[in-house]
Short mmCIF file of C-alpha atoms (C1' of nucleotides) in Angstrom, two decimals:
data_model
loop_
_atom_site.label_atom_id
_atom_site.label_comp_id
_atom_site.label_asym_id
_atom_site.label_seq_id
_atom_site.Cartn_x
_atom_site.Cartn_y
_atom_site.Cartn_z
CA UNK A 1 92.46 -46.54 49.95
CA UNK A 2 89.41 -44.80 48.62
CA UNK A 3 87.33 -47.57 50.62
CA UNK A 4 89.30 -46.79 53.72
CA UNK A 5 88.65 -43.24 53.45
CA UNK A 6 84.81 -43.54 53.09
CA UNK A 7 84.80 -45.42 56.22
CA UNK A 8 86.46 -42.31 57.84
CA UNK A 9 84.00 -40.30 56.36
CA UNK A 10 81.07 -42.20 57.62
CA UNK A 11 82.80 -42.05 61.01
CA UNK A 12 82.95 -38.00 60.66
CA UNK A 13 79.25 -38.31 59.40
CA UNK A 14 77.66 -40.29 62.00
CA UNK A 15 77.58 -36.97 63.85
CA UNK A 16 77.54 -34.06 61.35
CA UNK A 17 77.07 -34.19 57.75
CA UNK A 18 80.09 -32.80 55.30
CA UNK A 19 79.66 -31.64 51.67
CA UNK A 20 81.76 -33.28 49.31
CA UNK A 21 83.96 -30.44 49.03
CA UNK A 22 84.55 -29.85 52.85
CA UNK A 23 85.29 -33.77 52.77
CA UNK A 24 87.84 -33.53 49.78
CA UNK A 25 89.56 -30.84 52.01
CA UNK A 26 89.33 -32.75 55.38
CA UNK A 27 90.69 -36.28 53.73
CA UNK A 28 93.43 -34.58 52.29
CA UNK A 29 94.95 -33.65 55.80
CA UNK A 30 95.18 -37.28 56.98
CA UNK A 31 97.98 -39.64 56.05
CA UNK A 32 98.01 -43.52 55.73
CA UNK A 33 100.04 -45.86 58.14
CA UNK A 34 100.13 -49.70 58.38
CA UNK A 35 101.88 -51.57 61.17
CA UNK A 36 102.39 -55.07 62.04
CA UNK A 37 101.48 -56.91 65.25
CA UNK A 38 103.94 -55.86 67.94
CA UNK A 39 105.19 -52.65 66.34
CA UNK A 40 105.05 -49.52 67.98
CA UNK A 41 102.72 -46.74 66.79
CA UNK A 42 104.02 -44.46 69.84
CA UNK A 43 106.83 -44.81 72.12
CA UNK A 44 107.75 -42.92 75.51
CA UNK A 45 110.10 -40.25 75.29
CA UNK A 46 109.64 -39.68 71.43
CA UNK A 47 107.61 -36.73 70.07
CA UNK A 48 103.97 -37.56 69.36
CA UNK A 49 103.21 -36.11 65.98
CA UNK A 50 99.54 -37.49 65.21
CA UNK A 51 96.59 -38.44 66.54
CA UNK A 52 95.30 -41.65 64.96
CA UNK A 53 92.07 -43.15 63.54
CA UNK A 54 92.13 -47.02 63.41
CA UNK A 55 90.86 -48.28 60.17
CA UNK A 56 91.21 -51.81 61.64
CA UNK A 57 93.17 -53.75 63.91
CA UNK A 58 94.03 -53.35 67.81
CA UNK A 59 96.37 -51.48 70.14
CA UNK A 60 97.02 -50.97 73.74
CA UNK A 61 98.16 -47.84 74.96
CA UNK A 62 100.35 -48.18 78.27
CA UNK A 63 102.59 -46.67 80.55
CA UNK A 64 105.68 -48.56 82.17
CA UNK A 65 106.35 -47.73 86.10
CA UNK A 66 109.46 -47.52 87.64
CA UNK A 67 109.14 -51.40 88.39
CA UNK A 68 109.10 -51.89 84.82
CA UNK A 69 105.16 -53.18 85.12
CA UNK A 70 102.83 -52.20 82.29
CA UNK A 71 99.66 -50.44 82.98
CA UNK A 72 97.00 -50.03 80.30
CA UNK A 73 95.29 -46.76 79.68
CA UNK A 74 93.31 -47.76 76.78
CA UNK A 75 92.55 -50.81 74.30
CA UNK A 76 91.55 -49.12 70.85
CA UNK A 77 90.20 -50.87 68.06
CA UNK A 78 88.88 -50.08 64.71
CA UNK A 79 86.67 -46.94 64.45
CA UNK A 80 88.58 -45.67 67.55
CA UNK A 81 90.69 -42.58 67.86
CA UNK A 82 94.15 -43.06 69.82
CA UNK A 83 97.23 -41.06 70.68
CA UNK A 84 99.39 -39.93 73.61
CA UNK A 85 96.59 -36.91 73.81
CA UNK A 86 98.80 -35.07 76.34
CA UNK A 87 101.99 -35.16 74.82
CA UNK A 88 100.46 -34.70 71.36
CA UNK A 89 98.23 -31.60 72.43
CA UNK A 90 101.06 -29.85 74.29
CA UNK A 91 103.55 -31.01 71.35
CA UNK A 92 106.09 -32.52 73.86
CA UNK A 93 107.71 -36.05 74.20
CA UNK A 94 105.39 -38.51 75.19
CA UNK A 95 105.12 -40.71 78.25
CA UNK A 96 103.09 -43.56 77.03
CA UNK A 97 103.85 -46.25 74.57
CA UNK A 98 101.18 -47.63 71.98
CA UNK A 99 101.71 -51.04 70.17
CA UNK A 100 99.92 -53.07 68.07
CA UNK A 101 98.10 -56.32 69.55
CA UNK A 102 97.16 -57.09 65.67
CA UNK A 103 98.39 -55.95 62.35
CA UNK A 104 96.54 -52.41 62.28
CA UNK A 105 96.12 -49.71 59.81
CA UNK A 106 95.68 -46.00 60.59
CA UNK A 107 94.91 -42.61 59.26
CA UNK A 108 97.08 -39.94 60.95
CA UNK A 109 96.22 -36.51 61.99
CA UNK A 110 98.70 -33.98 62.92
CA UNK A 111 98.24 -31.08 65.36
CA UNK A 112 98.30 -28.37 62.93
CA UNK A 113 96.20 -30.26 60.42
CA UNK A 114 93.48 -30.91 63.01
CA UNK A 115 93.34 -27.40 63.97
CA UNK A 116 93.18 -26.32 60.42
CA UNK A 117 90.08 -28.46 59.44
CA UNK A 118 88.43 -27.64 63.08
CA UNK A 119 88.77 -23.81 61.98
CA UNK A 120 87.87 -24.31 58.32
CA UNK A 121 85.14 -26.72 59.01
CA UNK A 122 82.62 -26.24 61.74
CA UNK A 123 81.13 -29.63 61.36
CA UNK A 124 84.53 -30.95 62.29
CA UNK A 125 85.09 -28.85 65.39
CA UNK A 126 81.81 -30.16 66.22
CA UNK A 127 82.71 -33.51 65.67
CA UNK A 128 85.63 -33.56 67.89
CA UNK A 129 83.80 -31.79 70.36
CA UNK A 130 81.24 -34.40 70.71
CA UNK A 131 83.93 -37.32 70.39
CA UNK A 132 85.88 -35.68 73.24
CA UNK A 133 82.92 -35.18 75.40
CA UNK A 134 82.03 -38.94 74.97
CA UNK A 135 85.40 -39.87 75.79
CA UNK A 136 85.39 -37.84 79.06
CA UNK A 137 82.16 -39.35 80.00
CA UNK A 138 83.63 -42.92 79.51
CA UNK A 139 86.86 -41.94 81.38
CA UNK A 140 84.60 -40.50 84.74
CA UNK A 141 82.85 -43.92 84.52
CA UNK A 142 86.05 -45.74 84.49
CA UNK A 143 87.22 -43.58 87.56
CA UNK A 144 84.14 -44.26 89.42
CA UNK A 145 84.50 -48.07 88.61
CA UNK A 146 88.01 -47.86 90.10
CA UNK A 147 86.69 -46.05 92.92
CA UNK A 148 83.94 -47.84 94.10
CA UNK A 149 84.01 -51.46 92.77
CA UNK A 150 86.28 -54.41 93.84
CA UNK A 151 88.57 -55.80 91.10
CA UNK A 152 86.18 -58.74 90.36
CA UNK A 153 82.92 -56.56 89.63
CA UNK A 154 85.23 -54.42 87.39
CA UNK A 155 86.02 -57.56 85.53
CA UNK A 156 82.44 -58.70 85.41
CA UNK A 157 81.39 -55.47 84.20
CA UNK A 158 83.85 -55.35 81.45
CA UNK A 159 82.99 -58.73 80.39
CA UNK A 160 79.38 -57.56 79.72
CA UNK A 161 80.30 -54.17 78.12
CA UNK A 162 83.10 -55.19 76.02
CA UNK A 163 82.90 -59.13 75.38
CA UNK A 164 84.41 -58.94 71.91
CA UNK A 165 87.50 -57.31 73.18
CA UNK A 166 87.99 -59.87 75.83
CA UNK A 167 88.15 -62.54 73.08
CA UNK A 168 90.99 -60.54 71.18
CA UNK A 169 93.11 -59.61 74.34
CA UNK A 170 95.13 -62.00 76.55
CA UNK A 171 93.69 -61.86 80.19
CA UNK A 172 96.94 -60.73 81.55
CA UNK A 173 96.54 -57.24 79.53
CA UNK A 174 92.80 -57.17 80.90
CA UNK A 175 94.04 -57.62 84.44
CA UNK A 176 96.69 -54.69 83.70
CA UNK A 177 93.54 -52.47 82.34
CA UNK A 178 91.56 -53.32 85.60
CA UNK A 179 94.18 -52.63 87.81
CA UNK A 180 94.73 -56.03 89.41
CA UNK A 181 97.44 -58.79 89.10
CA UNK A 182 97.08 -61.52 86.59
CA UNK A 183 96.95 -64.08 89.26
CA UNK A 184 94.13 -62.46 91.16
CA UNK A 185 92.13 -62.24 87.72
CA UNK A 186 92.64 -65.90 87.27
CA UNK A 187 90.84 -66.68 90.48
CA UNK A 188 88.09 -64.60 89.51
CA UNK A 189 84.59 -66.09 88.20
CA UNK A 190 85.47 -69.68 87.59
CA UNK B 1 75.81 -9.34 86.83
CA UNK B 2 77.48 -7.74 83.78
CA UNK B 3 81.01 -8.09 85.59
CA UNK B 4 80.41 -11.79 85.79
CA UNK B 5 79.21 -12.26 82.48
CA UNK B 6 82.33 -10.46 81.53
CA UNK B 7 84.32 -13.15 83.55
CA UNK B 8 82.61 -16.02 81.47
CA UNK B 9 83.34 -13.97 78.16
CA UNK B 10 87.11 -13.77 79.30
CA UNK B 11 86.93 -17.51 79.87
CA UNK B 12 85.68 -18.27 76.57
CA UNK B 13 88.21 -16.06 74.76
CA UNK B 14 91.08 -17.34 76.76
CA UNK B 15 90.81 -19.94 73.82
CA UNK B 16 89.22 -18.35 71.04
CA UNK B 17 88.14 -14.56 70.26
CA UNK B 18 84.35 -13.71 69.70
CA UNK B 19 82.88 -10.72 68.28
CA UNK B 20 80.48 -8.62 70.19
CA UNK B 21 77.74 -9.83 68.18
CA UNK B 22 78.57 -13.54 68.60
CA UNK B 23 79.36 -12.90 72.32
CA UNK B 24 75.69 -11.05 72.78
CA UNK B 25 74.11 -14.22 71.36
CA UNK B 26 76.01 -16.70 73.35
CA UNK B 27 75.56 -14.75 76.63
CA UNK B 28 72.00 -14.72 76.02
CA UNK B 29 71.84 -18.69 76.18
CA UNK B 30 72.97 -18.76 79.74
CA UNK B 31 70.88 -18.52 83.01
CA UNK B 32 71.97 -17.34 86.47
CA UNK B 33 71.78 -19.16 89.66
CA UNK B 34 73.08 -18.97 93.05
CA UNK B 35 73.41 -21.67 96.12
CA UNK B 36 74.35 -21.56 99.60
CA UNK B 37 76.65 -24.20 101.12
CA UNK B 38 75.27 -27.38 101.54
CA UNK B 39 72.58 -26.91 98.83
CA UNK B 40 72.45 -29.55 96.01
CA UNK B 41 73.25 -28.51 92.29
CA UNK B 42 72.22 -32.00 91.12
CA UNK B 43 70.85 -34.97 92.62
CA UNK B 44 71.11 -38.56 91.64
CA UNK B 45 67.66 -39.73 90.23
CA UNK B 46 66.71 -36.20 88.89
CA UNK B 47 66.95 -34.85 85.34
CA UNK B 48 70.13 -32.81 84.57
CA UNK B 49 69.11 -29.62 82.40
CA UNK B 50 72.23 -27.89 82.64
CA UNK B 51 76.03 -27.65 82.70
CA UNK B 52 77.33 -25.40 84.91
CA UNK B 53 80.03 -22.58 84.79
CA UNK B 54 81.14 -22.02 88.42
CA UNK B 55 81.58 -17.92 88.72
CA UNK B 56 82.70 -18.43 92.29
CA UNK B 57 82.61 -20.85 95.18
CA UNK B 58 83.15 -24.35 95.33
CA UNK B 59 81.39 -27.84 94.88
CA UNK B 60 81.78 -31.57 94.92
CA UNK B 61 80.40 -34.23 92.62
CA UNK B 62 80.48 -37.51 94.01
CA UNK B 63 78.38 -41.09 93.83
CA UNK B 64 77.24 -42.98 96.54
CA UNK B 65 77.56 -46.51 96.59
CA UNK B 66 75.43 -49.19 97.89
CA UNK B 67 76.65 -49.18 101.46
CA UNK B 68 76.03 -45.59 101.46
CA UNK B 69 79.76 -44.55 100.78
CA UNK B 70 80.96 -41.46 98.84
CA UNK B 71 83.02 -41.40 96.12
CA UNK B 72 84.28 -38.12 94.95
CA UNK B 73 84.49 -37.53 91.16
CA UNK B 74 85.33 -34.03 90.84
CA UNK B 75 86.16 -30.81 93.04
CA UNK B 76 85.23 -27.87 90.70
CA UNK B 77 85.59 -24.28 91.57
CA UNK B 78 85.67 -20.85 89.99
CA UNK B 79 86.26 -21.21 86.37
CA UNK B 80 85.26 -24.75 86.27
CA UNK B 81 82.52 -26.63 84.26
CA UNK B 82 80.57 -29.01 86.14
CA UNK B 83 77.60 -31.30 85.47
CA UNK B 84 76.60 -34.86 85.66
CA UNK B 85 77.98 -34.94 82.03
CA UNK B 86 76.82 -38.55 81.24
CA UNK B 87 73.24 -37.64 82.41
CA UNK B 88 73.02 -34.45 80.73
CA UNK B 89 74.50 -35.38 77.19
CA UNK B 90 71.99 -38.54 76.80
CA UNK B 91 69.04 -36.44 78.72
CA UNK B 92 68.42 -38.91 81.26
CA UNK B 93 68.33 -39.10 85.18
CA UNK B 94 71.63 -38.50 86.68
CA UNK B 95 73.54 -41.01 88.75
CA UNK B 96 75.66 -38.57 90.70
CA UNK B 97 75.09 -35.77 93.22
CA UNK B 98 76.73 -32.39 92.97
CA UNK B 99 76.32 -30.07 96.23
CA UNK B 100 78.06 -26.90 97.39
CA UNK B 101 81.21 -26.87 99.64
CA UNK B 102 80.72 -23.05 99.70
CA UNK B 103 78.37 -20.53 98.61
CA UNK B 104 78.59 -20.58 94.96
CA UNK B 105 77.22 -18.87 91.86
CA UNK B 106 76.81 -20.32 88.45
CA UNK B 107 76.07 -19.73 85.01
CA UNK B 108 73.70 -22.48 83.48
CA UNK B 109 73.57 -23.87 79.96
CA UNK B 110 70.97 -26.23 78.65
CA UNK B 111 72.13 -29.03 76.24
CA UNK B 112 69.84 -27.34 73.42
CA UNK B 113 71.26 -24.04 73.90
CA UNK B 114 74.81 -25.51 73.77
CA UNK B 115 74.20 -26.99 70.64
CA UNK B 116 72.72 -23.93 69.35
CA UNK B 117 75.75 -21.77 70.37
CA UNK B 118 78.02 -24.22 68.92
CA UNK B 119 76.36 -24.62 65.68
CA UNK B 120 75.72 -20.83 65.38
CA UNK B 121 79.23 -19.54 66.64
CA UNK B 122 82.22 -21.99 65.72
CA UNK B 123 84.65 -20.41 68.14
CA UNK B 124 82.27 -21.76 70.52
CA UNK B 125 82.43 -25.37 69.31
CA UNK B 126 86.23 -24.90 69.12
CA UNK B 127 86.41 -23.82 72.81
CA UNK B 128 84.11 -26.59 74.04
CA UNK B 129 86.29 -28.90 71.95
CA UNK B 130 89.70 -27.94 73.45
CA UNK B 131 88.24 -27.90 76.80
CA UNK B 132 86.78 -31.59 76.61
CA UNK B 133 89.95 -32.66 75.23
CA UNK B 134 92.02 -31.03 78.19
CA UNK B 135 89.24 -32.61 80.49
CA UNK B 136 90.00 -35.79 78.72
CA UNK B 137 93.76 -35.52 79.28
CA UNK B 138 93.21 -34.67 82.86
CA UNK B 139 91.09 -37.83 83.60
CA UNK B 140 93.36 -40.09 81.54
CA UNK B 141 96.22 -38.77 84.22
CA UNK B 142 94.05 -39.52 87.12
CA UNK B 143 93.39 -42.99 85.90
CA UNK B 144 97.37 -43.54 85.46
CA UNK B 145 97.48 -42.41 88.85
CA UNK B 146 95.10 -44.59 90.15
CA UNK B 147 96.66 -47.93 88.56
CA UNK B 148 100.33 -46.95 89.25
CA UNK B 149 100.44 -45.08 92.25
CA UNK B 150 100.09 -45.94 95.92
CA UNK B 151 97.54 -43.98 97.90
CA UNK B 152 100.25 -41.88 99.67
CA UNK B 153 102.08 -40.74 96.38
CA UNK B 154 98.61 -39.91 94.85
CA UNK B 155 98.41 -37.62 98.17
CA UNK B 156 101.43 -36.07 97.82
CA UNK B 157 100.88 -35.49 94.04
CA UNK B 158 97.78 -33.85 94.78
CA UNK B 159 99.36 -31.49 97.52
CA UNK B 160 101.73 -30.60 94.82
CA UNK B 161 99.12 -29.96 91.94
CA UNK B 162 96.24 -28.18 94.00
CA UNK B 163 97.66 -26.76 97.10
CA UNK B 164 94.88 -24.37 97.46
CA UNK B 165 92.14 -26.80 96.94
CA UNK B 166 93.54 -29.05 99.99
CA UNK B 167 93.01 -25.76 102.16
CA UNK B 168 89.47 -25.43 101.15
CA UNK B 169 88.31 -28.96 101.74
CA UNK B 170 88.09 -31.37 104.58
CA UNK B 171 90.64 -34.37 104.45
CA UNK B 172 88.10 -36.92 104.38
CA UNK B 173 86.49 -35.62 101.26
CA UNK B 174 90.51 -35.40 99.89
CA UNK B 175 90.65 -39.22 100.98
CA UNK B 176 87.48 -40.08 98.84
CA UNK B 177 88.86 -38.29 96.05
CA UNK B 178 91.99 -40.35 96.38
CA UNK B 179 90.14 -43.62 96.88
CA UNK B 180 91.38 -44.16 100.22
CA UNK B 181 89.69 -44.45 103.63
CA UNK B 182 89.82 -41.32 105.90
CA UNK B 183 91.89 -43.01 108.66
CA UNK B 184 94.62 -44.30 105.94
CA UNK B 185 94.75 -40.53 104.73
CA UNK B 186 95.41 -39.37 108.44
CA UNK B 187 98.35 -41.86 108.65
CA UNK B 188 100.08 -40.38 106.01
CA UNK B 189 103.31 -38.10 105.64
CA UNK B 190 102.13 -35.82 109.10
"C1'" DC C 1 82.67 -17.21 125.22
"C1'" DT C 2 80.42 -21.95 125.08
"C1'" DT C 3 78.82 -25.91 123.16
"C1'" DG C 4 77.70 -29.55 120.21
"C1'" DA C 5 78.83 -31.34 116.06
"C1'" DA C 6 82.15 -32.31 112.46
"C1'" DA C 7 86.65 -33.34 111.50
"C1'" DA C 8 90.95 -35.59 112.41
"C1'" DG C 9 93.69 -38.72 114.79
"C1'" DT C 10 95.07 -43.42 116.40
"C1'" DG C 11 95.23 -48.48 118.19
"C1'" DA C 12 93.65 -53.03 117.00
"C1'" DT C 13 92.09 -56.31 113.86
"C1'" DT C 14 90.79 -58.05 109.47
"C1'" DT C 15 90.84 -58.48 104.55
"C1'" DA C 16 91.65 -57.99 99.42
"C1'" DG C 17 94.68 -58.54 96.90
"C1'" DG C 18 99.85 -58.59 95.65
"C1'" DT C 19 104.01 -61.39 95.21
"C1'" DC C 20 106.52 -65.66 94.34
"C1'" DA C 21 107.24 -70.06 92.85
"C1'" DC C 22 105.75 -73.45 90.23
"C1'" DT C 23 102.71 -76.56 86.95
"C1'" DT C 24 99.59 -76.85 83.07
"C1'" DT C 25 97.47 -75.07 78.85
"C1'" DT C 26 97.45 -72.70 74.78
"C1'" DA C 27 99.17 -70.62 70.23
"C1'" DG C 28 102.35 -69.72 66.90
"C1'" DC C 29 106.26 -71.16 63.76
"C1'" DT C 30 109.15 -73.40 61.50
"C1'" DA D 1 103.13 -82.79 63.61
"C1'" DG D 2 106.48 -81.02 67.05
"C1'" DC D 3 108.68 -77.65 69.64
"C1'" DT D 4 109.01 -73.14 71.71
"C1'" DA D 5 107.30 -69.48 74.20
"C1'" DA D 6 103.59 -67.26 76.06
"C1'" DA D 7 99.38 -67.34 78.47
"C1'" DA D 8 96.94 -69.18 82.20
"C1'" DG D 9 96.02 -71.53 86.55
"C1'" DT D 10 97.29 -72.36 91.48
"C1'" DG D 11 99.06 -72.88 96.21
"C1'" DA D 12 101.24 -70.62 99.88
"C1'" DC D 13 102.51 -66.45 101.96
"C1'" DC D 14 102.66 -61.29 102.67
"C1'" DT D 15 101.33 -56.38 102.85
"C1'" DA D 16 98.82 -52.20 102.11
"C1'" DA D 17 94.71 -50.58 103.13
"C1'" DA D 18 90.07 -51.24 104.93
"C1'" DT D 19 87.42 -51.39 109.06
"C1'" DC D 20 85.98 -50.65 113.73
"C1'" DA D 21 85.90 -48.47 117.93
"C1'" DC D 22 87.39 -44.84 120.43
"C1'" DT D 23 89.73 -40.36 121.56
"C1'" DT D 24 91.21 -35.55 120.54
"C1'" DT D 25 90.94 -31.40 117.94
"C1'" DT D 26 88.75 -28.00 115.52
"C1'" DC D 27 84.96 -25.15 114.01
"C1'" DA D 28 80.64 -22.79 113.44
"C1'" DA D 29 76.16 -21.00 115.40
"C1'" DG D 30 73.76 -19.31 118.97
#
DNA sequence: CTTGAAAAGTGATTTAGGTCACTTTTAGCT
DNA sequence: AGCTAAAAGTGACCTAAATCACTTTTCAAG
């Protein structure tokens, strides 16, 4: 477990250094969780008590529309953060599902503990500030790609940007992430 | 000018209180800017030296595709923050335009000054952390709406969510924000 | 008030991508 | 290795929305 916590410390310290005292306080606020492929991390309708840092593994976050179709909001793997951020932040029942595409391990942070470490340790507040800002930037680019690009060029773009992800994820899920049908995606490129 | 700065202080203090000393330091890091309708705040290809808090007025942030078509990323009015966040954060030439739909006033914050006040005043770091997180949540919802809803229901949704905005903005810009053609939007509801 | 430009509306036509139905391929599990 | 189920490919057809071309309405500036 200590090595896994070290990975998390490294992750924090990519942006801002922490003293040993600060880190010992910070790490005590996380709890560990492990899930097998196909198990759920978050389910629509249930409370969302944590945001999750992924130690290793791969998950998908998605919503299900009225016709039962799944729409992928995010793929998240090792070193990523994932949650139903909206439900988590407002402490209300979630509206999306997150489940494991591979066996996965997580460090879990409650809202209360997140606010505690952010107020106690300014470096952590700054860490989450920069992380959220980067996340915002990524989503803006995804929105622009949805507004400006054809489904085919969004696919090419993703192939370039995250080639490793494409390997690990069935194409029908990629299709759902891109907002295109499985059949149409299958007719792309060659 | 002091009243305008007071508005900014109130904006910060909606989330975290500041001492007078902190505020005096923070406010000294902003500069004022005023633009008339149709003037540009940010232009594609140019450096993006600031992020902007809008004192009053209304702007649109958009990109232009290869066919010259405009795609609206964001409308921003009083109390909103706007920039080409990607270019600003990475200090590289911008790829979007921001121009004024109405006469507008701004407080401008450089990256250097933002980092300075965030490191100096933890409440400010926490302010931007929460703001970015909320922004992230909003963009996730917009992505979901693009993936799951028809153009018509996105329009109805926007009518409910931001009725005041619809009043202030020509419908062809709303269409561009929703990712639908002007003509198609015009055929909706009635 | 007038007038020129921008915005909005509308019909006709085209098209990207969805849906349905079925086949082929691939990947896990005993 | 053999079997089942999921994933991927493919043809035929359909539809939401784009595009094009034009008219009507609204608005702002002299």
